Amino acid sequence: MSSTPVPAELPVDRLPFRDPALPLRERVEDLLRRLTLDERVAMLHQYAPGVPRLGLGPFRTGTEALHGVGWLGTATVFPQAVGLGATWDEELLHEVATATATEQRAFHHHHATPPGTAPISLQAWAPVLNLLRDPRWGRNEEGYSEDPLLSGRLGDAFCRGMAGDHPVYLRTAPLLKHFLAYNNEDDRCTTSSGVRPRVLHEYDLAPFRPPLASGSATGVMAGYNLVNGRPCHVSPLIEAQVRQWARPTGHELFVVSDAEAPSNLVDPQGYFDDHAVSHAAALRAGIDSFTDHGEDSSVTVARITDALARGLLDETDVDRAVARQLELRFRLGEFDPDLDPWASVGWEVVDCAEHRALARRAATAQVVLLGNDGMLPLDGARTRRIAVVGPLADSLFEDWYSGSLPYRSTVAAGLREALAAFGGEVVTAEGVDRVELRAVSTGGLLTVPDGAAGGPLTAAAAGSAADEDASAFDVFDWGGGVLTLRAAANGRYVSLKDGDASLAADQAQPGGWEVHETFRLEPAADGALLLRSVLTGRYAAVDAAAGLVRLTAEAPEDAERWQRRVVRDGTAAAVAAASGADAAVVVLGNDPHINGRETQDREAVTLPAAQEDLLRAVAAARPRTALVVMSSYPYAVDWAEANLPAVVWTSHAGQETGNALASVLLGAAEPGGRLAQTWYRAADELPDPLDYDIISAGWTYQYHRAAPLYAFGHGLSYTEFAHTGLRLSRSRIGPDGTVEAVVTVANTGSRAGTEVVQLYTRALDARYDAPLLRLAGFARVALEPGQEREVRFTVPAERLAHWDVGTGAFAVDPGGYEVLAGPSSARTPLVARLEVTGAAPGPRAVVGRVTAAVDFDACAGVDVVDADPAGGDAVEVRGGAASLVFRRADLDGAVAIAASVSRTEPGGARLAVWAGAPGDGILLARLDVPSTGHRYAWSEVTAPLAGVPAGVHDLHLVLDGAQRLASFTVLRRP
C-alpha cells in the first residue's frame, strides 16, 4: 500500500486543516489527503493511532452514557432508560443528557489515561432506540418505550442535550443504538429478526428517524442480530435509510460496529467465508469504525489490508469512512481547542450538587402509581412506623451500563430520613432466609474464615466458628432456581474466583460481563443439597485436608452434599416487622445482572415465587401493604393488583431512588410517571420472542387485543383530572394537510399534580390491518387545584399514514379516522371524527409488474429472509407449507405468471396461485419449483393462468415444500 504522505509545505499549525475559518468540508479533505493509506486504514479501528507528524493525537470511539457516564468510575447515575421513558418528559431528558454530556467532557479532559493512548471518547454510545416490543428482552432497561413516536421524540431530546446547541462544535457526539430490530438476547448473534416492510417502516425504523433527520444524532451503531437473514453490519438500510435521513442536515453520520460484531460475520454467523470478504462488505455497507479485538487494531488492519490487496475494496471505500471520522473529530473541537466552548469543563461537575438534584428530580418523575385504593400517600404525621421489607428494601443495584453510584439512597433509607421529620420510624426486613450450609463429608460449615477479607471459603472439620456470622449466609432467590449468597460476616456476596474455582465473599453486588455470584442449591437423591455455579455449571467439592471449597466437580456424584439449616426465617421476620407497623412497603423486583440482562432474556414475566410468597404473607399480616416494584421491566403482578391497596413501579433509578420513592409515598411529590410499555397479565400468552411481526403476532398496545394488566400510558395521580372538550380545527383534511386538536384538561382534585395528556388516532374501515390505536401526540401539564388548561396538538396527516406495500411508500388513505384523547391508551374518553379527502386508492396493480414476495398483505408459515447478501428480501417456507395474500389485486389482462424461486432441499415443492381463498376461490395455476442448488441461486418458473376472473380479487399464493420466493410477475395479454 501507499505510504507516501502529501508533503507538508507549511508548519503543521499553519496547514489548511488547522484553519477554523475554512469550511468544514475543505478542512476534512485537506487532512484526508495528507494521510497515507496505511494511516487511513489504521483509523478504521476503534482505537485509531495518532499521527504525530500532522499533530493528530490518538482517537477512540465510544463512551457509555445511557443514563449517566458509565464504566469509568463514580459519576452521577440517573434512572435507567426505561425509567426516563416513563417520564414522558422531553425537557427532562434534555437536562439529563446535558448533565451526562458535561460529565463526559470532564472525564475526557481530566481522567487519566496511559501515555500515548486516546483520552476518554467524546462519542457517546447512547441513546438506545430499539423498541420494547417484548417485555422479556434482557436489555429492556435500555430502551425508552414500545412506541416509535414516544421513543423517537425522547431520543431526539436526549441527543440534543448530549450534542449541545453551539452552531459549530459538539459538546459530545450522541450515537443511536442498535440498528435494527434488535429485541432479543438469547442467541442474538445468530438469530434473525423477520421484519416485513410494513413493520420495518412503521415500527422498527420509525424511532431512528427524528434524531437523524433533525441532526441531533451524529452516528449509529449496528446491532448484533440479523434482519431478514442478513447481518445488520452489512445491511443496505444503513445507506438507503439512515444516511438518507441525515444528509439534508449537512453532516455525515459516523457509523460504528458493535463490539466483536465484525468478526461475528464469519464466526459464529457464517455469513461470509473469510474475514477479508466480510470486512470489505461491512465497510462498503457503511460501517466506518470496527470495534473488534479490544485495543488490538492489528487484526482489523490486516483484514482490511488483505481486502485491498484482493481488490475487494479500493481507496475510495477507505477514504469515505475516514472522512466521516475526521468530520466528527473537527466538530468535537479536537483541532480548535481555543474555540471549543466546552474545553474548560472542570472535574468538579462530576456528581456536583446540581446534578444530584437533577438525579433526584428524574428519579421522582419516573415513579408510576399503578394502583391506589386510597392508601397512598401515607400520612407521615399519623403513620408512626413503616415496615419496609423485601430483598430490594435496603439495596440499590447498578446495572451493566451504570456508572459507580456516588452514594445509595435505598427505599428504607429514604423513608427513614423522611419519616424522622415527623418523629416516626422505619423497621426493615429483607424477607430472605439466613442459613448455614454444612458439608456432609467433613461435617464443617461453609465459612468465611477471615471475616471482612471475605475468603477463600472453607468447610473444614466440624467445630464452632469464632464468629457465628462467619458461617451464616443470606439467600436471595431471584427465580428459576437462581440464588445469590451474601455473607453475614461482611455483607458481601459470594463470588466464584476464576483462578482456582474457589469462593470468596468479596463482592458489593453481583455484576460484570460474566456474573460469578449466582448459584443453585439443587436436591441430591438423599435429600441433601448440591451447590452449583450458574456460570460454569460445576458443583462444589471440598478438599478434605484443607477444607477449601472449590466448584470443580463436573457431575453430581462427584459433588459435595450439603445440609441446610435455617438460622433466621426471612418471611417470619418480615411478617413480624409488618405486624408491628402502621403500614408495610414491600419492595420486590430484579437484580439487573440476573435472569434478564445483556446476553440473556427472561423466561417469564411473573415475580420469582419466593417474592410472591413473601408479598402474600406480609399482606395477610398487615393488609395496609403497598407493593413497590423496582425493576428493569414489567412484571405480571396480577395478585397484587387485585388484592393490595397500592402498587407502585420504579426503575432502578440511580443514587436518589430512595429519596425519590419516599417523597412520592409520603406525598411530598406527585407520582408523575406513566408507563411507556404494556404490562401484560400472567395468563396472557405472549408470542414467540423471535416473532417480530407486531401486526400478526399482536404485540404492543397497537395490536394486542386482550386487556392488559396495566396499559401503555397508564399512571395514577394523587389528584383527579378531567379531560373534556376535544375539538379539531377542521373535520376534513387532505392527505398532505394538518389538523390541530385541542383538549381541555382540568385538575378537579384537592392538590397540585401533573397529567400526561395523550392523543391517539385510528383508521376506520381500513383496507390494511390497521393499529387499534396509535400515539399521535402527548403533553405533560402541571396544574394547581381547580386550574384548567387547553392543550394543543398539531397532527400532520402523515401521522395517519401506513406503509402501502402495493406502492412501496407511505400513504394516507382517504376515509374516516378517529382522534382520541385521554390519560392512557386504555382510557380515551374523548373522540372526534376526522375525514381525509382524496381519490380512493385503486386496486393493487400486479399485472405487468414485478411484485416482491415480502410485499404481502397477510401471511402464514413464512420467514422473511435475504434474497442476496448485498440486498433484497424474500420469503421462505417454514414448516412445510405457507401462504401469502395480496389483497385487492387487479387481474384484468392476466394470462400467465412468472415466479423467481429458489430451493436447495431435495423433494418436491409447488406453488399454487388462487383468485380468492384456497378451496373457495379459483385455482389459476400450479407451478413446480425446481432445485437451484444454492439459496441465492434463483430460477424463474412460469405457468399460464386458467379461468382468470375479471376485476379485483384477493390473490393467494400457496407454497408447499421447502422453497423460497423472491418475487412474481403476472404477465399481461399481448
PDB file of N, CA, C and O in Angstrom, residues 627-649:
ATOM      1  N   LEU A 627     -47.136  -2.403  47.511  1.00  0.00           N
ATOM      2  CA  LEU A 627     -46.071  -3.059  46.762  1.00  0.00           C
ATOM      3  C   LEU A 627     -45.321  -2.023  45.945  1.00  0.00           C
ATOM      4  O   LEU A 627     -45.930  -1.254  45.196  1.00  0.00           O
ATOM      5  N   VAL A 628     -44.001  -2.007  46.086  1.00  0.00           N
ATOM      6  CA  VAL A 628     -43.134  -1.224  45.211  1.00  0.00           C
ATOM      7  C   VAL A 628     -42.363  -2.210  44.346  1.00  0.00           C
ATOM      8  O   VAL A 628     -41.596  -3.030  44.864  1.00  0.00           O
ATOM      9  N   VAL A 629     -42.585  -2.163  43.052  1.00  0.00           N
ATOM     10  CA  VAL A 629     -41.831  -2.989  42.113  1.00  0.00           C
ATOM     11  C   VAL A 629     -40.669  -2.146  41.605  1.00  0.00           C
ATOM     12  O   VAL A 629     -40.875  -1.106  40.976  1.00  0.00           O
ATOM     13  N   MET A 630     -39.451  -2.566  41.923  1.00  0.00           N
ATOM     14  CA  MET A 630     -38.254  -1.891  41.421  1.00  0.00           C
ATOM     15  C   MET A 630     -37.622  -2.810  40.391  1.00  0.00           C
ATOM     16  O   MET A 630     -37.059  -3.843  40.730  1.00  0.00           O
ATOM     17  N   SER A 631     -37.760  -2.448  39.122  1.00  0.00           N
ATOM     18  CA  SER A 631     -37.381  -3.415  38.101  1.00  0.00           C
ATOM     19  C   SER A 631     -36.961  -2.748  36.801  1.00  0.00           C
ATOM     20  O   SER A 631     -37.270  -1.583  36.547  1.00  0.00           O
ATOM     21  N   SER A 632     -36.310  -3.552  35.984  1.00  0.00           N
ATOM     22  CA  SER A 632     -35.865  -3.131  34.660  1.00  0.00           C
ATOM     23  C   SER A 632     -36.898  -3.414  33.589  1.00  0.00           C
ATOM     24  O   SER A 632     -36.679  -3.069  32.431  1.00  0.00           O
ATOM     25  N   TYR A 633     -38.011  -4.033  33.978  1.00  0.00           N
ATOM     26  CA  TYR A 633     -39.003  -4.460  33.013  1.00  0.00           C
ATOM     27  C   TYR A 633     -40.328  -4.739  33.718  1.00  0.00           C
ATOM     28  O   TYR A 633     -40.393  -4.794  34.944  1.00  0.00           O
ATOM     29  N   PRO A 634     -41.394  -4.916  32.951  1.00  0.00           N
ATOM     30  CA  PRO A 634     -42.703  -5.163  33.571  1.00  0.00           C
ATOM     31  C   PRO A 634     -42.784  -6.536  34.234  1.00  0.00           C
ATOM     32  O   PRO A 634     -42.113  -7.490  33.826  1.00  0.00           O
ATOM     33  N   TYR A 635     -43.618  -6.598  35.242  1.00  0.00           N
ATOM     34  CA  TYR A 635     -43.956  -7.865  35.885  1.00  0.00           C
ATOM     35  C   TYR A 635     -45.473  -8.047  35.861  1.00  0.00           C
ATOM     36  O   TYR A 635     -46.232  -7.070  35.952  1.00  0.00           O
ATOM     37  N   ALA A 636     -45.900  -9.294  35.795  1.00  0.00           N
ATOM     38  CA  ALA A 636     -47.332  -9.616  35.862  1.00  0.00           C
ATOM     39  C   ALA A 636     -47.711  -9.766  37.335  1.00  0.00           C
ATOM     40  O   ALA A 636     -47.715 -10.871  37.878  1.00  0.00           O
ATOM     41  N   VAL A 637     -48.036  -8.654  37.967  1.00  0.00           N
ATOM     42  CA  VAL A 637     -48.363  -8.664  39.395  1.00  0.00           C
ATOM     43  C   VAL A 637     -49.887  -8.713  39.553  1.00  0.00           C
ATOM     44  O   VAL A 637     -50.493  -7.881  40.244  1.00  0.00           O
ATOM     45  N   ASP A 638     -50.498  -9.703  38.954  1.00  0.00           N
ATOM     46  CA  ASP A 638     -51.951  -9.823  38.943  1.00  0.00           C
ATOM     47  C   ASP A 638     -52.544  -9.869  40.362  1.00  0.00           C
ATOM     48  O   ASP A 638     -53.529  -9.199  40.662  1.00  0.00           O
ATOM     49  N   TRP A 639     -51.934 -10.685  41.233  1.00  0.00           N
ATOM     50  CA  TRP A 639     -52.478 -10.836  42.583  1.00  0.00           C
ATOM     51  C   TRP A 639     -52.406  -9.508  43.327  1.00  0.00           C
ATOM     52  O   TRP A 639     -53.363  -9.107  44.013  1.00  0.00           O
ATOM     53  N   ALA A 640     -51.310  -8.818  43.208  1.00  0.00           N
ATOM     54  CA  ALA A 640     -51.160  -7.537  43.899  1.00  0.00           C
ATOM     55  C   ALA A 640     -52.176  -6.529  43.397  1.00  0.00           C
ATOM     56  O   ALA A 640     -52.783  -5.790  44.174  1.00  0.00           O
ATOM     57  N   GLU A 641     -52.378  -6.511  42.084  1.00  0.00           N
ATOM     58  CA  GLU A 641     -53.333  -5.559  41.506  1.00  0.00           C
ATOM     59  C   GLU A 641     -54.743  -5.814  42.037  1.00  0.00           C
ATOM     60  O   GLU A 641     -55.513  -4.879  42.286  1.00  0.00           O
ATOM     61  N   ALA A 642     -55.072  -7.076  42.271  1.00  0.00           N
ATOM     62  CA  ALA A 642     -56.422  -7.426  42.714  1.00  0.00           C
ATOM     63  C   ALA A 642     -56.601  -7.337  44.223  1.00  0.00           C
ATOM     64  O   ALA A 642     -57.728  -7.173  44.695  1.00  0.00           O
ATOM     65  N   ASN A 643     -55.502  -7.426  44.983  1.00  0.00           N
ATOM     66  CA  ASN A 643     -55.648  -7.595  46.433  1.00  0.00           C
ATOM     67  C   ASN A 643     -54.992  -6.529  47.298  1.00  0.00           C
ATOM     68  O   ASN A 643     -55.325  -6.430  48.489  1.00  0.00           O
ATOM     69  N   LEU A 644     -54.080  -5.747  46.756  1.00  0.00           N
ATOM     70  CA  LEU A 644     -53.389  -4.757  47.572  1.00  0.00           C
ATOM     71  C   LEU A 644     -53.985  -3.371  47.376  1.00  0.00           C
ATOM     72  O   LEU A 644     -54.485  -3.042  46.295  1.00  0.00           O
ATOM     73  N   PRO A 645     -53.890  -2.538  48.394  1.00  0.00           N
ATOM     74  CA  PRO A 645     -54.428  -1.180  48.247  1.00  0.00           C
ATOM     75  C   PRO A 645     -53.564  -0.253  47.421  1.00  0.00           C
ATOM     76  O   PRO A 645     -54.042   0.807  46.994  1.00  0.00           O
ATOM     77  N   ALA A 646     -52.302  -0.605  47.167  1.00  0.00           N
ATOM     78  CA  ALA A 646     -51.444   0.286  46.385  1.00  0.00           C
ATOM     79  C   ALA A 646     -50.323  -0.504  45.727  1.00  0.00           C
ATOM     80  O   ALA A 646     -49.730  -1.400  46.341  1.00  0.00           O
ATOM     81  N   VAL A 647     -50.035  -0.159  44.475  1.00  0.00           N
ATOM     82  CA  VAL A 647     -48.920  -0.744  43.724  1.00  0.00           C
ATOM     83  C   VAL A 647     -48.188   0.389  43.022  1.00  0.00           C
ATOM     84  O   VAL A 647     -48.815   1.245  42.374  1.00  0.00           O
ATOM     85  N   VAL A 648     -46.858   0.400  43.149  1.00  0.00           N
ATOM     86  CA  VAL A 648     -46.019   1.469  42.593  1.00  0.00           C
ATOM     87  C   VAL A 648     -44.895   0.824  41.814  1.00  0.00           C
ATOM     88  O   VAL A 648     -44.407  -0.262  42.169  1.00  0.00           O
ATOM     89  N   TRP A 649     -44.470   1.471  40.736  1.00  0.00           N
ATOM     90  CA  TRP A 649     -43.301   0.982  39.990  1.00  0.00           C
ATOM     91  C   TRP A 649     -42.237   2.065  39.898  1.00  0.00           C
ATOM     92  O   TRP A 649     -42.553   3.255  39.739  1.00  0.00           O
TER      93      TRP A 649
END
